């Protein structure tokens, strides 16, 4: 892990796989506002997959929000993965599409319904 900064002044906690390992993993950055300590987003991407020209850029994002009482929530999320198919009898694959899933929080209700 290491600290990084964005061009718009956000502070990031970057993470990456252990050096030397070549197994599929993720890398990304957890972004926060350094003046208010407000969590903003977590952006990530998959690494060490098959040939990146075939796979493309799978990854995702988590957007954080804060409730009036200070509780952190996930306001929105998305993940993008390639749809692959085998080519011929050899063990090659090709990307034929992307599948993207996600969600958005429209309302937060406590256990009393408020």
Coordinates of N, CA and C in Angstrom, one line a residue:
X1 N 0.9 -1.2 0.0 CA 0.0 0.0 0.0 C 0.9 1.2 0.0
X2 N 0.4 2.3 -0.6 CA 1.1 3.5 -0.6 C 0.1 4.7 -0.8
X3 N 0.5 5.9 -0.3 CA -0.3 7.1 -0.5 C 0.0 7.7 -1.9
X4 N -1.1 8.3 -2.4 CA -1.0 9.0 -3.7 C -2.0 10.2 -3.7
X5 N -1.8 11.1 -4.6 CA -2.7 12.2 -4.7 C -3.3 12.3 -6.1
X6 N -4.5 12.8 -6.2 CA -5.1 13.0 -7.5 C -4.9 14.4 -8.0
X7 N -5.1 14.7 -9.2 CA -4.9 16.0 -9.8 C -5.9 17.1 -9.1
X8 N -7.0 16.6 -8.6 CA -8.0 17.5 -7.9 C -7.8 17.5 -6.4
X9 N -6.7 17.0 -5.9 CA -6.4 17.2 -4.5 C -6.8 16.1 -3.6
X10 N -7.5 15.0 -4.1 CA -7.9 13.9 -3.2 C -6.7 13.1 -2.8
X11 N -6.8 12.5 -1.6 CA -5.7 11.7 -1.1 C -6.1 10.2 -1.3
X12 N -5.2 9.4 -1.8 CA -5.5 8.0 -2.1 C -4.7 7.1 -1.4
X13 N -5.3 6.0 -1.0 CA -4.6 4.8 -0.5 C -4.6 3.8 -1.6
X14 N -3.4 3.7 -2.3 CA -3.3 2.7 -3.4 C -2.9 1.4 -2.9
X15 N -3.4 0.3 -3.5 CA -3.1 -1.0 -3.2 C -2.8 -1.8 -4.4
X16 N -2.0 -2.8 -4.3 CA -1.6 -3.6 -5.5 C -1.2 -5.0 -5.0
X17 N -1.2 -6.0 -5.9 CA -0.8 -7.4 -5.5 C 0.6 -7.4 -5.0
X18 N 0.9 -8.4 -4.3 CA 2.3 -8.7 -3.8 C 3.2 -8.8 -5.0
X19 N 4.3 -8.1 -5.0 CA 5.3 -8.2 -6.1 C 5.8 -9.6 -6.4
X20 N 5.9 -10.0 -7.6 CA 6.4 -11.3 -8.0 C 5.3 -12.4 -8.2
X21 N 4.1 -12.1 -7.6 CA 3.0 -13.1 -7.8 C 2.3 -12.8 -9.1
X22 N 2.0 -13.9 -9.9 CA 1.4 -13.7 -11.2 C 0.0 -14.3 -11.2
X23 N -0.7 -14.4 -10.1 CA -2.0 -14.9 -10.1 C -3.0 -13.8 -10.3
X24 N -4.2 -14.1 -10.8 CA -5.2 -13.0 -10.9 C -5.5 -12.3 -9.6
X25 N -5.6 -11.0 -9.6 CA -5.7 -10.2 -8.4 C -6.3 -8.9 -8.7
X26 N -6.4 -7.9 -7.7 CA -6.9 -6.6 -8.0 C -5.9 -5.6 -7.5
X27 N -6.0 -4.4 -8.2 CA -5.3 -3.2 -7.7 C -6.2 -2.0 -7.8
X28 N -6.0 -1.0 -7.0 CA -6.8 0.1 -7.0 C -6.5 1.2 -6.0
X29 N -7.4 2.1 -5.9 CA -7.2 3.3 -5.0 C -8.4 3.6 -4.2
X30 N -8.3 3.8 -2.9 CA -9.4 4.3 -2.0 C -9.2 5.8 -1.9
X31 N -10.1 6.6 -2.5 CA -9.9 8.0 -2.5 C -10.7 8.7 -1.3
X32 N -10.1 9.7 -0.7 CA -10.8 10.4 0.3 C -10.4 11.9 0.3
X33 N -11.2 12.8 0.8 CA -11.0 14.2 0.9 C -10.1 14.4 2.1
X34 N -8.8 14.9 1.9 CA -7.9 15.0 3.1 C -8.3 16.1 4.1
X35 N -9.2 17.1 3.7 CA -9.6 18.2 4.6 C -10.7 17.7 5.5
X36 N -11.6 16.9 5.0 CA -12.8 16.5 5.8 C -12.7 15.0 6.2
X37 N -11.7 14.2 5.7 CA -11.6 12.8 5.9 C -12.9 12.1 5.4
X38 N -13.5 12.6 4.4 CA -14.7 12.0 3.8 C -14.3 11.0 2.7
X39 N -14.7 9.8 2.9 CA -14.5 8.7 1.9 C -15.2 9.1 0.6
X40 N -14.6 9.0 -0.5 CA -15.2 9.3 -1.8 C -15.5 8.1 -2.6
X41 N -14.5 7.4 -3.1 CA -14.6 6.3 -4.0 C -13.5 5.2 -3.8
X42 N -13.8 4.1 -4.2 CA -12.8 3.0 -4.3 C -12.9 2.6 -5.8
X43 N -11.8 2.7 -6.5 CA -11.7 2.3 -7.9 C -10.7 1.2 -8.0
X44 N -11.1 0.1 -8.7 CA -10.2 -1.0 -8.8 C -10.2 -1.6 -10.2
X45 N -9.2 -2.4 -10.5 CA -9.2 -3.1 -11.7 C -8.5 -4.5 -11.5
X46 N -8.8 -5.4 -12.3 CA -8.2 -6.8 -12.2 C -6.9 -6.8 -13.0
X47 N -5.9 -7.5 -12.4 CA -4.6 -7.6 -13.0 C -4.2 -9.1 -13.1
X48 N -3.2 -9.4 -13.9 CA -2.7 -10.7 -14.1 C -3.7 -11.7 -14.6
X49 N -4.6 -11.2 -15.5 CA -5.5 -12.1 -16.1 C -4.9 -12.6 -17.4
X50 N -5.7 -13.2 -18.3 CA -5.2 -13.6 -19.6 C -4.7 -12.3 -20.4
X51 N -4.2 -12.5 -21.5 CA -3.7 -11.4 -22.4 C -4.7 -10.2 -22.3
X52 N -4.2 -9.0 -21.8 CA -5.0 -7.9 -21.6 C -5.7 -7.4 -22.9
X53 N -5.1 -7.6 -24.0 CA -5.8 -7.2 -25.3 C -7.0 -8.0 -25.5
X54 N -7.1 -9.2 -25.0 CA -8.3 -10.1 -25.1 C -9.3 -9.7 -24.0
X55 N -8.8 -9.5 -22.8 CA -9.7 -9.3 -21.7 C -10.2 -7.9 -21.6
X56 N -9.3 -6.9 -22.0 CA -9.7 -5.5 -21.9 C -9.4 -4.9 -20.5
X57 N -10.3 -4.1 -20.0 CA -10.1 -3.4 -18.7 C -11.2 -3.7 -17.7
X58 N -11.3 -5.0 -17.2 CA -12.3 -5.2 -16.2 C -12.0 -4.6 -14.9
X59 N -13.0 -4.1 -14.2 CA -12.7 -3.5 -12.9 C -14.0 -3.0 -12.3
X60 N -13.9 -2.0 -11.5 CA -15.2 -1.5 -10.9 C -14.9 -0.3 -10.0
X61 N -16.0 0.2 -9.4 CA -16.0 1.4 -8.6 C -17.1 1.2 -7.5
X62 N -16.7 1.7 -6.3 CA -17.6 1.8 -5.2 C -17.7 3.3 -4.8
X63 N -18.9 3.9 -4.7 CA -19.1 5.3 -4.3 C -19.6 5.3 -2.9
X64 N -19.0 6.0 -2.0 CA -19.4 6.1 -0.6 C -20.3 7.3 -0.3
X65 N -21.1 7.2 0.7 CA -21.9 8.4 1.2 C -21.9 8.3 2.7
X66 N -22.4 9.4 3.3 CA -22.4 9.5 4.7 C -23.8 9.9 5.1
X67 N -24.4 9.2 6.1 CA -25.7 9.6 6.6 C -25.6 10.7 7.6
X68 N -26.7 11.3 7.9 CA -26.8 12.5 8.9 C -26.1 12.1 10.2
X69 N -26.3 10.8 10.7 CA -25.7 10.4 12.0 C -24.2 10.1 11.9
X70 N -23.6 10.2 10.7 CA -22.2 9.9 10.5 C -21.9 8.5 10.0
X71 N -22.9 7.7 9.8 CA -22.7 6.3 9.4 C -22.3 6.3 7.9
X72 N -21.2 5.6 7.5 CA -20.8 5.4 6.1 C -21.7 4.4 5.4
X73 N -22.0 4.6 4.2 CA -22.8 3.6 3.4 C -22.1 3.6 2.0
X74 N -22.4 2.5 1.3 CA -22.1 2.4 -0.1 C -23.3 3.0 -0.9
X75 N -23.1 4.1 -1.5 CA -24.2 4.8 -2.3 C -24.4 4.2 -3.6
X76 N -23.3 3.7 -4.3 CA -23.4 3.1 -5.6 C -22.2 2.2 -5.8
X77 N -22.4 1.2 -6.7 CA -21.3 0.3 -7.0 C -21.5 -0.1 -8.5
X78 N -20.3 -0.5 -9.1 CA -20.4 -1.1 -10.4 C -19.2 -2.0 -10.6
X79 N -19.4 -3.1 -11.4 CA -18.3 -4.0 -11.7 C -18.4 -4.3 -13.2
X80 N -17.3 -4.4 -13.9 CA -17.3 -4.6 -15.3 C -16.4 -5.8 -15.6
X81 N -17.0 -6.8 -16.2 CA -16.3 -8.0 -16.5 C -16.4 -8.4 -18.0
X82 N -15.4 -9.0 -18.6 CA -15.5 -9.4 -20.0 C -16.4 -10.7 -20.1
X83 N -17.1 -10.8 -21.3 CA -17.7 -12.0 -21.6 C -16.8 -12.7 -22.7
X84 N -16.4 -13.9 -22.4 CA -15.4 -14.5 -23.2 C -16.0 -15.8 -23.9
X85 N -15.4 -16.1 -25.1 CA -15.8 -17.4 -25.7 C -14.5 -18.1 -26.2
X86 N -14.5 -19.4 -26.3 CA -13.4 -20.1 -26.8 C -13.4 -20.0 -28.3
X87 N -12.1 -20.0 -28.8 CA -11.9 -20.0 -30.3 C -11.4 -21.3 -30.7
X88 N -12.1 -22.0 -31.6 CA -11.6 -23.3 -32.1 C -11.3 -24.3 -31.1
X89 N -10.5 -25.2 -31.5 CA -10.1 -26.3 -30.6 C -9.0 -26.0 -29.6
X90 N -8.3 -24.9 -30.0 CA -7.1 -24.5 -29.1 C -7.7 -23.8 -27.9
X91 N -6.9 -23.6 -26.9 CA -7.3 -23.0 -25.7 C -7.2 -21.5 -25.7
X92 N -7.6 -20.9 -26.8 CA -7.6 -19.4 -26.9 C -9.0 -18.9 -26.6
X93 N -9.1 -17.7 -26.2 CA -10.4 -17.1 -25.9 C -10.4 -15.7 -26.5
X94 N -11.6 -15.2 -26.8 CA -11.7 -13.8 -27.2 C -12.9 -13.2 -26.5
X95 N -12.8 -11.9 -26.3 CA -13.8 -11.1 -25.7 C -14.9 -10.8 -26.7
X96 N -16.1 -11.1 -26.4 CA -17.2 -10.8 -27.3 C -18.1 -9.7 -26.8
X97 N -18.0 -9.4 -25.5 CA -18.8 -8.3 -24.9 C -18.3 -8.0 -23.5
X98 N -18.9 -7.0 -22.9 CA -18.7 -6.8 -21.5 C -20.0 -6.9 -20.8
X99 N -19.9 -7.4 -19.5 CA -21.1 -7.4 -18.7 C -20.8 -6.5 -17.5
X100 N -21.8 -5.5 -17.3 CA -21.6 -4.6 -16.3 C -22.8 -4.7 -15.3
X101 N -22.5 -4.8 -14.1 CA -23.6 -4.9 -13.0 C -23.3 -3.7 -12.1
X102 N -24.3 -3.3 -11.3 CA -24.2 -2.3 -10.3 C -25.4 -2.0 -9.6
X103 N -25.4 -1.1 -8.7 CA -26.5 -0.7 -8.0 C -26.4 0.7 -7.4
X104 N -27.5 1.3 -7.1 CA -27.5 2.6 -6.5 C -28.5 2.6 -5.3
X105 N -28.1 3.2 -4.2 CA -29.0 3.3 -3.0 C -29.9 4.5 -3.2
X106 N -31.2 4.3 -3.2 CA -32.1 5.4 -3.4 C -32.7 5.9 -2.0
X107 N -32.7 5.0 -1.1 CA -33.2 5.4 0.2 C -32.6 4.5 1.3
X108 N -32.4 5.1 2.5 CA -31.9 4.4 3.6 C -32.9 4.4 4.7
X109 N -33.3 3.3 5.3 CA -34.3 3.2 6.3 C -33.6 2.5 7.5
X110 N -33.9 3.0 8.7 CA -33.3 2.4 9.9 C -34.3 1.3 10.3
X111 N -33.9 0.5 11.4 CA -34.8 -0.6 11.7 C -36.1 -0.2 12.3
X112 N -36.3 1.1 12.6 CA -37.6 1.5 13.1 C -38.5 2.1 12.0
X113 N -37.9 2.1 10.7 CA -38.6 2.6 9.6 C -38.4 4.1 9.3
X114 N -37.6 4.7 10.1 CA -37.4 6.2 9.9 C -36.3 6.4 8.8

